[in-house]
Tab-separated table of C-alpha atoms in Angstrom:
chain	number	residue	atom	x	y	z
A	171	UNK	CA	-16.487	-17.594	-5.710
A	172	UNK	CA	-19.687	-17.593	-7.646
A	173	UNK	CA	-20.040	-15.744	-10.934
A	174	UNK	CA	-23.412	-14.983	-12.543
A	175	UNK	CA	-24.039	-13.370	-15.932
A	176	UNK	CA	-26.741	-10.689	-15.349
A	177	UNK	CA	-26.718	-9.151	-18.776
A	178	UNK	CA	-25.634	-10.158	-22.297
A	179	UNK	CA	-26.085	-8.568	-25.636
A	180	UNK	CA	-24.338	-8.703	-28.995
A	181	UNK	CA	-21.980	-6.001	-27.849
A	182	UNK	CA	-21.135	-6.715	-24.331
A	183	UNK	CA	-22.087	-8.542	-21.054
A	184	UNK	CA	-22.148	-8.058	-17.254
A	185	UNK	CA	-21.049	-10.620	-14.790
A	186	UNK	CA	-21.365	-10.428	-10.924
A	187	UNK	CA	-18.722	-12.179	-8.902
A	188	UNK	CA	-19.249	-12.755	-5.220
A	189	UNK	CA	-20.696	-15.061	-2.523
A	190	UNK	CA	-17.270	-16.599	-1.949
A	191	UNK	CA	-17.948	-19.651	0.252
A	192	UNK	CA	-14.260	-19.771	1.323
A	193	UNK	CA	-14.210	-16.209	2.524
A	194	UNK	CA	-13.691	-15.511	6.232
A	195	UNK	CA	-16.957	-14.660	8.087
A	196	UNK	CA	-15.084	-11.810	9.660
A	197	UNK	CA	-14.867	-9.789	6.383
A	198	UNK	CA	-17.786	-8.166	4.752
A	199	UNK	CA	-19.153	-9.952	1.567
A	200	UNK	CA	-18.830	-7.884	-1.729
A	201	UNK	CA	-20.007	-8.005	-5.210
A	202	UNK	CA	-17.508	-7.454	-7.944
A	203	UNK	CA	-18.711	-6.764	-11.486
A	204	UNK	CA	-16.963	-7.660	-14.787
A	205	UNK	CA	-18.005	-6.008	-18.051
A	206	UNK	CA	-16.554	-7.490	-21.178
A	207	UNK	CA	-16.854	-6.384	-24.681
A	208	UNK	CA	-15.016	-7.874	-27.630
A	209	UNK	CA	-11.368	-8.114	-26.375
A	210	UNK	CA	-11.566	-5.587	-23.567
A	211	UNK	CA	-12.925	-5.863	-20.063
A	212	UNK	CA	-13.291	-3.684	-16.926
A	213	UNK	CA	-13.660	-4.832	-13.306
A	214	UNK	CA	-15.907	-2.613	-11.149
A	215	UNK	CA	-14.770	-2.311	-7.581
A	216	UNK	CA	-12.257	-5.261	-7.804
A	217	UNK	CA	-12.334	-5.910	-3.983
A	218	UNK	CA	-10.029	-6.333	-1.059
A	219	UNK	CA	-6.589	-8.131	-0.743
A	220	UNK	CA	-8.373	-11.100	0.872
A	221	UNK	CA	-10.506	-11.761	-2.254
A	222	UNK	CA	-7.701	-11.304	-4.854
A	223	UNK	CA	-7.012	-15.084	-5.248
A	224	UNK	CA	-10.618	-16.289	-5.710
A	225	UNK	CA	-11.379	-13.257	-7.770
A	226	UNK	CA	-8.548	-14.059	-10.162
A	227	UNK	CA	-9.407	-17.678	-10.323
A	228	UNK	CA	-13.122	-16.837	-11.099
A	229	UNK	CA	-12.392	-14.090	-13.586
A	230	UNK	CA	-10.293	-16.343	-15.772
A	231	UNK	CA	-13.219	-18.378	-16.400
A	232	UNK	CA	-14.826	-15.465	-18.316
A	233	UNK	CA	-11.949	-13.400	-19.646
A	234	UNK	CA	-8.292	-13.644	-20.601
A	235	UNK	CA	-5.970	-11.677	-18.226
A	236	UNK	CA	-4.497	-9.617	-21.078
A	237	UNK	CA	-8.081	-8.550	-21.965
A	238	UNK	CA	-8.531	-6.754	-18.635
A	239	UNK	CA	-7.745	-3.404	-19.737
A	240	UNK	CA	-9.463	-1.288	-17.015
A	241	UNK	CA	-10.368	-1.180	-13.375
A	242	UNK	CA	-12.975	1.143	-11.562
A	243	UNK	CA	-12.888	2.073	-7.938
A	244	UNK	CA	-16.141	3.850	-6.796
A	245	UNK	CA	-14.298	5.154	-3.773
A	246	UNK	CA	-11.361	4.537	-1.558
A	247	UNK	CA	-12.520	1.915	0.923
A	248	UNK	CA	-10.368	-1.306	1.449
A	249	UNK	CA	-13.157	-3.664	0.476
A	250	UNK	CA	-13.344	-1.677	-2.856
A	251	UNK	CA	-9.654	-1.501	-3.916
A	252	UNK	CA	-7.116	-2.601	-1.322
A	253	UNK	CA	-6.185	-5.520	-3.855
A	254	UNK	CA	-4.813	-2.850	-6.129
A	255	UNK	CA	-1.139	-3.617	-5.356
A	256	UNK	CA	-1.776	-7.269	-6.529
A	257	UNK	CA	-3.666	-6.203	-9.670
A	258	UNK	CA	-0.764	-3.846	-10.350
A	259	UNK	CA	1.446	-6.964	-10.982
A	260	UNK	CA	-1.240	-9.106	-12.612
A	261	UNK	CA	-2.563	-6.518	-15.099
A	262	UNK	CA	0.188	-3.887	-15.274
A	263	UNK	CA	-0.924	-2.286	-18.472
A	264	UNK	CA	-4.476	-1.595	-17.197
A	265	UNK	CA	-5.932	1.845	-16.341
A	266	UNK	CA	-7.627	2.429	-13.037
A	267	UNK	CA	-10.526	4.929	-13.183
A	268	UNK	CA	-11.185	6.434	-9.767
A	269	UNK	CA	-12.199	9.624	-8.136
A	270	UNK	CA	-9.644	12.341	-8.488
A	271	UNK	CA	-10.172	13.143	-4.714
A	272	UNK	CA	-8.818	9.874	-3.573
A	273	UNK	CA	-5.689	9.654	-6.022
A	274	UNK	CA	-3.124	10.411	-3.210
A	275	UNK	CA	-4.933	7.957	-0.798
A	276	UNK	CA	-5.491	4.985	-3.232
A	277	UNK	CA	-1.932	5.062	-4.281
A	278	UNK	CA	-1.065	3.892	-0.750
A	279	UNK	CA	-2.390	0.455	-1.704
A	280	UNK	CA	0.669	0.215	-4.128
A	281	UNK	CA	0.533	1.325	-7.749
A	282	UNK	CA	3.839	1.121	-9.803
A	283	UNK	CA	2.547	0.025	-13.146
A	284	UNK	CA	-1.251	0.651	-13.589
A	285	UNK	CA	-2.221	4.091	-14.954
A	286	UNK	CA	-4.470	6.172	-12.499
A	287	UNK	CA	-6.974	8.089	-14.427
A	288	UNK	CA	-8.741	10.498	-12.142
A	289	UNK	CA	-12.462	10.897	-12.685
A	290	UNK	CA	-13.498	14.549	-12.249
A	291	UNK	CA	-16.292	15.600	-9.661
A	292	UNK	CA	-18.853	15.901	-12.498
A	293	UNK	CA	-18.193	12.461	-13.735
A	294	UNK	CA	-17.324	11.222	-17.315
A	295	UNK	CA	-17.349	8.182	-19.456
A	296	UNK	CA	-15.246	5.302	-20.669
A	297	UNK	CA	-15.446	2.970	-23.684
A	298	UNK	CA	-14.683	-0.628	-23.184
A	299	UNK	CA	-14.553	-1.930	-26.818
A	300	UNK	CA	-18.281	-1.549	-27.975
A	301	UNK	CA	-19.673	-0.655	-24.526
A	302	UNK	CA	-19.953	2.891	-23.212
A	303	UNK	CA	-20.158	3.442	-19.470
A	304	UNK	CA	-20.808	6.669	-17.696
A	305	UNK	CA	-19.461	7.614	-14.352
A	306	UNK	CA	-22.379	9.058	-12.290
A	307	UNK	CA	-21.465	11.309	-9.348
A	308	UNK	CA	-22.625	9.869	-5.955
A	309	UNK	CA	-20.620	12.034	-3.640
A	310	UNK	CA	-21.075	11.530	0.000
A	311	UNK	CA	-22.968	8.313	-0.643
A	312	UNK	CA	-21.165	7.285	1.372
A	313	UNK	CA	-17.598	8.527	0.506
A	314	UNK	CA	-16.944	12.189	-0.246
A	315	UNK	CA	-15.563	11.382	-3.607
A	316	UNK	CA	-17.808	8.579	-4.998
A	317	UNK	CA	-19.098	7.410	-8.386
A	318	UNK	CA	-21.726	4.902	-9.755
A	319	UNK	CA	-21.366	3.417	-13.145
A	320	UNK	CA	-24.249	3.578	-15.606
A	321	UNK	CA	-24.609	1.424	-18.766
A	322	UNK	CA	-27.255	3.181	-20.983
A	323	UNK	CA	-27.578	0.151	-23.210
A	324	UNK	CA	-27.938	-2.516	-20.617
A	325	UNK	CA	-29.759	-0.050	-18.414
A	326	UNK	CA	-27.772	-1.219	-15.397
A	327	UNK	CA	-26.641	1.245	-12.598
A	328	UNK	CA	-23.679	-0.175	-10.502
A	329	UNK	CA	-24.594	1.757	-7.470
A	330	UNK	CA	-21.707	1.021	-5.074
A	331	UNK	CA	-22.746	1.205	-1.483
A	332	UNK	CA	-26.207	2.617	-2.285
A	333	UNK	CA	-28.677	-0.193	-2.054
A	334	UNK	CA	-26.158	-2.346	-0.113
A	335	UNK	CA	-27.485	-4.916	2.319
A	336	UNK	CA	-25.673	-6.817	5.067
A	337	UNK	CA	-27.216	-10.252	4.829
A	338	UNK	CA	-25.497	-13.251	6.292
A	339	UNK	CA	-24.996	-16.594	4.502
A	340	UNK	CA	-25.278	-16.752	0.782
A	341	UNK	CA	-28.345	-14.861	-0.131
A	342	UNK	CA	-29.951	-15.066	-3.611
A	343	UNK	CA	-28.829	-12.779	-6.387
A	344	UNK	CA	-31.814	-10.689	-6.731
A	345	UNK	CA	-34.200	-8.965	-4.258
A	346	UNK	CA	-37.461	-10.756	-4.345
A	347	UNK	CA	-39.502	-9.041	-1.685
A	348	UNK	CA	-38.744	-5.466	-1.047
A	349	UNK	CA	-40.435	-5.118	2.225
A	350	UNK	CA	-38.618	-8.198	3.773
A	351	UNK	CA	-35.277	-6.870	2.371
A	352	UNK	CA	-35.484	-3.421	4.156
A	353	UNK	CA	-34.126	-4.926	7.469
A	354	UNK	CA	-30.897	-5.833	5.834
A	355	UNK	CA	-30.467	-2.270	4.385
A	356	UNK	CA	-31.797	0.101	6.839
A	357	UNK	CA	-29.096	0.388	9.486
A	358	UNK	CA	-26.436	0.479	6.700
A	359	UNK	CA	-28.025	3.288	4.888
A	360	UNK	CA	-28.954	5.438	8.027
A	361	UNK	CA	-25.459	4.958	9.483
A	362	UNK	CA	-23.010	4.945	6.469
A	363	UNK	CA	-24.812	7.622	4.357
A	364	UNK	CA	-24.136	11.035	5.952
A	365	UNK	CA	-26.196	13.522	3.904
A	366	UNK	CA	-29.891	13.834	3.103
A	367	UNK	CA	-29.090	16.684	0.749
A	368	UNK	CA	-26.668	14.379	-1.210
A	369	UNK	CA	-29.191	11.552	-1.072
A	370	UNK	CA	-31.971	13.628	-2.504
A	371	UNK	CA	-29.695	15.093	-5.205
A	372	UNK	CA	-28.743	11.555	-6.210
A	373	UNK	CA	-32.228	10.261	-6.261
A	374	UNK	CA	-33.394	13.027	-8.498
A	375	UNK	CA	-30.640	12.473	-11.000
A	376	UNK	CA	-31.176	8.707	-10.987
A	377	UNK	CA	-34.818	9.073	-11.572
A	378	UNK	CA	-34.059	10.722	-14.937
A	379	UNK	CA	-32.034	7.550	-16.063
A	380	UNK	CA	-33.557	4.346	-17.475
A	381	UNK	CA	-32.543	1.768	-14.870
A	382	UNK	CA	-33.684	-1.835	-15.267
A	383	UNK	CA	-31.139	-3.163	-12.773
A	384	UNK	CA	-29.406	-1.491	-9.804
A	385	UNK	CA	-26.432	-3.430	-8.827
A	386	UNK	CA	-24.773	-2.588	-5.384
A	387	UNK	CA	-21.518	-3.599	-4.025
A	388	UNK	CA	-23.011	-5.617	-1.068
A	389	UNK	CA	-26.054	-7.906	-1.100
A	390	UNK	CA	-28.764	-8.437	-3.636
A	391	UNK	CA	-29.434	-6.816	-6.978
A	392	UNK	CA	-32.564	-4.715	-7.570
A	393	UNK	CA	-34.456	-5.501	-10.766
A	394	UNK	CA	-37.467	-4.009	-12.494
A	395	UNK	CA	-40.011	-2.562	-9.967
A	396	UNK	CA	-37.511	-3.213	-7.119
A	397	UNK	CA	-35.462	-0.359	-8.483
A	398	UNK	CA	-38.405	2.109	-8.135
A	399	UNK	CA	-39.291	0.736	-4.700
A	400	UNK	CA	-35.701	1.247	-3.538
A	401	UNK	CA	-35.757	4.954	-4.648
A	402	UNK	CA	-39.068	5.639	-2.909
A	403	UNK	CA	-37.803	3.959	0.336
A	404	UNK	CA	-34.446	5.765	0.157
A	405	UNK	CA	-36.243	9.149	-0.531
A	406	UNK	CA	-38.153	8.628	2.859
A	407	UNK	CA	-35.219	7.536	4.860
A	408	UNK	CA	-33.470	9.924	7.194
A	409	UNK	CA	-29.689	9.384	7.006
A	410	UNK	CA	-26.788	10.441	9.118
A	411	UNK	CA	-27.959	8.553	12.175
A	412	UNK	CA	-24.852	8.951	14.279
A	413	UNK	CA	-25.578	12.557	14.695
A	414	UNK	CA	-28.927	12.070	16.238
B	136	UNK	CA	10.182	-23.414	2.175
B	137	UNK	CA	6.554	-22.523	1.805
B	138	UNK	CA	5.467	-19.217	0.100
B	139	UNK	CA	3.802	-18.291	3.336
B	140	UNK	CA	7.062	-18.314	5.092
B	141	UNK	CA	8.576	-16.450	2.280
B	142	UNK	CA	6.156	-13.525	3.011
B	143	UNK	CA	6.856	-13.806	6.678
B	144	UNK	CA	10.632	-13.626	5.896
B	145	UNK	CA	10.295	-10.714	3.605
B	146	UNK	CA	8.288	-8.973	6.324
B	147	UNK	CA	10.901	-9.755	8.916
B	148	UNK	CA	13.570	-8.414	6.574
B	149	UNK	CA	11.595	-5.226	6.193
B	150	UNK	CA	11.659	-4.730	9.850
B	151	UNK	CA	15.382	-5.429	9.947
B	152	UNK	CA	15.865	-2.687	7.325
B	153	UNK	CA	13.829	-0.379	9.612
B	154	UNK	CA	16.176	-1.357	12.541
B	155	UNK	CA	19.281	-0.580	10.424
B	156	UNK	CA	17.839	2.790	9.307
B	157	UNK	CA	16.982	3.556	12.984
B	158	UNK	CA	20.607	2.802	14.087
B	159	UNK	CA	21.885	5.100	11.337
B	160	UNK	CA	20.302	8.002	13.245
B	161	UNK	CA	22.194	7.067	16.358
B	162	UNK	CA	25.489	6.854	14.415
B	163	UNK	CA	24.883	10.258	12.786
B	164	UNK	CA	23.992	11.807	16.200
B	165	UNK	CA	27.124	10.525	17.790
B	166	UNK	CA	29.296	11.615	14.844
B	167	UNK	CA	27.768	15.093	15.123
B	168	UNK	CA	28.563	15.112	18.937
B	169	UNK	CA	32.107	14.140	18.059
B	170	UNK	CA	32.397	16.892	15.675
B	171	UNK	CA	31.275	19.449	18.307
B	172	UNK	CA	33.483	18.004	20.833
B	173	UNK	CA	36.594	18.490	18.459
B	174	UNK	CA	35.586	22.186	18.132
B	175	UNK	CA	35.316	22.631	21.862
B	176	UNK	CA	38.543	20.770	22.487
B	177	UNK	CA	40.375	23.098	19.974
B	178	UNK	CA	39.229	26.108	21.936
B	179	UNK	CA	40.364	24.550	25.383
B	180	UNK	CA	43.753	23.595	23.717
B	181	UNK	CA	44.161	27.185	22.472
B	182	UNK	CA	43.395	28.580	25.914
B	183	UNK	CA	45.888	26.052	27.441
B	184	UNK	CA	48.584	27.267	25.127
B	185	UNK	CA	52.010	25.559	25.251
B	186	UNK	CA	50.929	23.111	28.033
B	187	UNK	CA	48.538	21.508	25.619
B	188	UNK	CA	50.681	21.885	22.471
B	189	UNK	CA	50.381	18.172	21.672
B	190	UNK	CA	46.658	18.266	21.928
B	191	UNK	CA	46.067	20.612	18.998
B	192	UNK	CA	46.829	18.027	16.132
B	193	UNK	CA	44.583	15.712	18.040
B	194	UNK	CA	41.649	17.966	17.741
B	195	UNK	CA	42.279	18.235	14.007
B	196	UNK	CA	42.191	14.351	13.904
B	197	UNK	CA	38.952	14.252	15.767
B	198	UNK	CA	37.410	16.855	13.510
B	199	UNK	CA	38.570	15.009	10.394
B	200	UNK	CA	37.170	11.612	11.345
B	201	UNK	CA	33.999	12.904	12.728
B	202	UNK	CA	33.347	14.850	9.598
B	203	UNK	CA	34.204	11.662	7.546
B	204	UNK	CA	31.803	9.570	9.730
B	205	UNK	CA	29.095	12.321	9.185
B	206	UNK	CA	29.721	12.209	5.409
B	207	UNK	CA	29.668	8.367	5.302
B	208	UNK	CA	26.486	8.186	7.407
B	209	UNK	CA	24.731	10.708	5.139
B	210	UNK	CA	25.672	8.613	2.144
B	211	UNK	CA	24.219	5.614	3.851
B	212	UNK	CA	21.004	7.497	4.674
B	213	UNK	CA	20.620	8.206	0.871
B	214	UNK	CA	20.998	4.516	0.279
B	215	UNK	CA	18.688	3.610	2.993
B	216	UNK	CA	15.496	4.903	1.363
B	217	UNK	CA	16.425	2.943	-1.597
B	218	UNK	CA	16.829	-0.120	0.661
B	219	UNK	CA	13.424	0.541	2.100
B	220	UNK	CA	11.810	0.564	-1.478
B	221	UNK	CA	13.703	-2.711	-2.443
B	222	UNK	CA	12.607	-4.438	0.782
B	223	UNK	CA	9.053	-3.313	0.295
B	224	UNK	CA	9.090	-4.622	-3.296
B	225	UNK	CA	10.285	-8.081	-1.856
B	226	UNK	CA	7.304	-8.034	0.439
B	227	UNK	CA	4.908	-7.211	-2.318
B	228	UNK	CA	6.265	-9.800	-4.765
B	229	UNK	CA	6.268	-12.435	-2.055
B	230	UNK	CA	2.564	-11.566	-1.187
B	231	UNK	CA	1.710	-11.635	-4.918
B	232	UNK	CA	3.235	-15.111	-5.161
B	233	UNK	CA	1.321	-16.355	-2.154
B	234	UNK	CA	-2.030	-15.046	-3.533
B	235	UNK	CA	-1.211	-16.584	-7.013
B	236	UNK	CA	-0.497	-19.977	-5.432
B	237	UNK	CA	-3.965	-19.850	-3.709
B	238	UNK	CA	-5.617	-18.869	-7.023
B	239	UNK	CA	-3.813	-21.703	-8.757
B	240	UNK	CA	-5.087	-24.146	-6.140
B	241	UNK	CA	-8.647	-22.992	-7.079
B	242	UNK	CA	-8.097	-23.274	-10.726
B	243	UNK	CA	-4.815	-24.350	-12.371
B	244	UNK	CA	-5.298	-21.851	-15.258
B	245	UNK	CA	-2.431	-21.309	-17.716
B	246	UNK	CA	-2.523	-17.486	-17.124
B	247	UNK	CA	-2.022	-17.912	-13.474
B	248	UNK	CA	0.880	-20.250	-14.111
B	249	UNK	CA	2.418	-17.658	-16.409
B	250	UNK	CA	2.017	-14.923	-13.632
B	251	UNK	CA	3.569	-17.206	-11.171
B	252	UNK	CA	6.621	-17.649	-13.461
B	253	UNK	CA	6.960	-14.040	-14.086
B	254	UNK	CA	6.223	-13.109	-10.447
B	255	UNK	CA	9.030	-15.564	-9.378
B	256	UNK	CA	11.495	-13.887	-11.773
B	257	UNK	CA	10.541	-10.390	-10.487
B	258	UNK	CA	10.873	-11.744	-6.781
B	259	UNK	CA	14.271	-13.148	-7.511
B	260	UNK	CA	15.344	-10.025	-9.127
B	261	UNK	CA	14.305	-7.785	-6.267
B	262	UNK	CA	15.907	-10.155	-3.633
B	263	UNK	CA	19.173	-10.004	-5.565
B	264	UNK	CA	18.754	-6.111	-5.498
B	265	UNK	CA	18.391	-6.334	-1.810
B	266	UNK	CA	21.334	-8.478	-1.367
B	267	UNK	CA	23.511	-6.122	-3.426
B	268	UNK	CA	22.248	-3.115	-1.640
B	269	UNK	CA	23.175	-4.866	1.786
B	270	UNK	CA	26.613	-5.665	0.398
B	271	UNK	CA	27.085	-2.047	-0.615
B	272	UNK	CA	25.998	-0.773	2.856
B	273	UNK	CA	28.365	-3.250	4.461
B	274	UNK	CA	31.268	-1.718	2.854
B	275	UNK	CA	30.217	1.755	4.212
B	276	UNK	CA	29.950	0.267	7.729
B	277	UNK	CA	33.478	-1.223	7.465
B	278	UNK	CA	34.613	2.251	6.580
B	279	UNK	CA	33.027	3.797	9.722
B	280	UNK	CA	34.466	0.800	11.867
B	281	UNK	CA	37.972	1.835	10.679
B	282	UNK	CA	37.258	5.496	11.581
B	283	UNK	CA	36.117	4.403	14.994
B	284	UNK	CA	39.294	2.313	15.416
B	285	UNK	CA	41.261	5.529	14.759
B	286	UNK	CA	39.033	7.492	17.212
B	287	UNK	CA	39.899	4.921	19.930
B	288	UNK	CA	43.642	5.208	19.199
B	289	UNK	CA	43.291	8.960	19.257
B	290	UNK	CA	41.489	8.803	22.502
B	291	UNK	CA	44.422	6.945	24.201
B	292	UNK	CA	46.972	9.419	22.751
B	293	UNK	CA	44.839	12.420	23.716
B	294	UNK	CA	44.548	11.175	27.352
B	295	UNK	CA	48.391	11.269	27.522
B	296	UNK	CA	48.565	14.629	26.228
B	297	UNK	CA	45.691	15.843	28.414
B	298	UNK	CA	47.630	14.636	31.519
B	299	UNK	CA	50.358	17.228	30.514
B	300	UNK	CA	47.996	20.145	30.233
B	301	UNK	CA	48.119	21.476	33.722
B	302	UNK	CA	44.933	23.270	34.930
B	303	UNK	CA	43.270	22.305	31.567
B	304	UNK	CA	43.951	18.561	32.134
B	305	UNK	CA	40.539	17.791	33.517
B	306	UNK	CA	38.658	19.417	30.569
B	307	UNK	CA	40.894	17.746	28.002
B	308	UNK	CA	40.579	14.442	29.825
B	309	UNK	CA	36.809	14.611	29.608
B	310	UNK	CA	37.233	15.081	25.781
B	311	UNK	CA	39.262	11.912	25.601
B	312	UNK	CA	36.573	10.180	27.667
B	313	UNK	CA	33.872	11.514	25.383
B	314	UNK	CA	35.678	10.213	22.209
B	315	UNK	CA	35.986	6.785	23.833
B	316	UNK	CA	32.280	6.644	24.720
B	317	UNK	CA	31.042	7.915	21.325
B	318	UNK	CA	33.323	5.389	19.447
B	319	UNK	CA	32.006	2.691	21.540
B	320	UNK	CA	28.368	3.651	20.895
B	321	UNK	CA	28.989	3.961	17.108
B	322	UNK	CA	30.780	0.669	17.036
B	323	UNK	CA	27.797	-0.949	18.922
B	324	UNK	CA	25.310	0.497	16.462
B	325	UNK	CA	27.367	-0.776	13.520
B	326	UNK	CA	27.749	-4.268	14.976
B	327	UNK	CA	24.044	-4.379	15.590
B	328	UNK	CA	23.513	-3.398	11.951
B	329	UNK	CA	26.017	-5.959	10.657
B	330	UNK	CA	24.146	-8.690	12.699
B	331	UNK	CA	20.857	-7.433	11.149
B	332	UNK	CA	22.490	-7.618	7.755
B	333	UNK	CA	23.732	-11.115	8.313
B	334	UNK	CA	20.342	-12.169	9.260
B	335	UNK	CA	18.801	-10.552	6.013
B	336	UNK	CA	21.523	-12.165	3.940
B	337	UNK	CA	20.642	-15.570	5.601
B	338	UNK	CA	16.906	-15.196	4.994
B	339	UNK	CA	17.517	-14.269	1.295
B	340	UNK	CA	19.383	-17.343	0.847
């Protein structure tokens, strides 16, 4: 599994892990994010069971196991958090931050040791040593209880499934040409995202944030002007296509 | 033995535990039927009066061992949810070991080696817990088998007494037949469970 540092400062750094060449073609490719600060670290959307081994091996290049103090699950999907039962044994003293709505469901993945810290609908924040991260509500995009993670210092928005692209092979880490990237995103957003109302509400709130990088859970990361282009495109897109 | 086969064995054991628990329902149902039969037989024996004099203490016996079997089976049912939890823990620790082995093949990091070591200790501990729970269960099943041997003995005695009960002979005979059939079904379910437990024990070793 590849790992790429996308942000680094005196206080903390962001690393994206993904593009696992050993991964079966039949499972969707995912981006996992590691944020480390001093002797603490959080994994955002740690991934599915199938990715646990390469994830663990890759993470240990960047962080000591005992320093992984927190996990975050944007929602309940298996590609997000079905590895929980294994992390529960690897980092038993960690805390999982996840939507309150999904607690009874996510616990089905097996959680005997890790502490489940429910995130309220209105969001919240967590400190990872010197880094402060905000949980931004993104309900119904696509899950009914769903959060993004915003880092005001790094100006990175981990947007979960928003901005996701289904692109085969090992695409580059960043979106280079927005127009040619649309074909990888359009069906996903029209089909997986159920609500135009939720979409517009999210766009208006995100426009108030300073976002240099928008980092989705699948596909390439949006940087600089690409973030603005995405918001413009998403605002125009009619979602909930299965009801047409 | 590879770790992959450990996961497979752990899952097979989990299925065996499910079979054991499923058989418990059969045992409990037959024991409840026996208890009902004892109550009905007591009424028939009362109506038969002196001609079924020898049958009355038999109905008490049937009642006694059926109640005992119900009690033992209910105790087993309490154990069975614990058995499920332990069998599931064995599956999870086995899978954890398998995933760690794959991670170690990618990078032989010290932290992974430590997790493997601790995971192995936890796996062995849960396997021992499973073996101990199986042994505990086995003793309960031996108790029920003894009760069923008594049931079969009573069925023979009751058949003799039923033959002396005049016009009530046929009804009491059917009671004897029912006891024989229920005891046979319960013994079969227990023997099936003992076989499953034997297989679990073999897999654990």
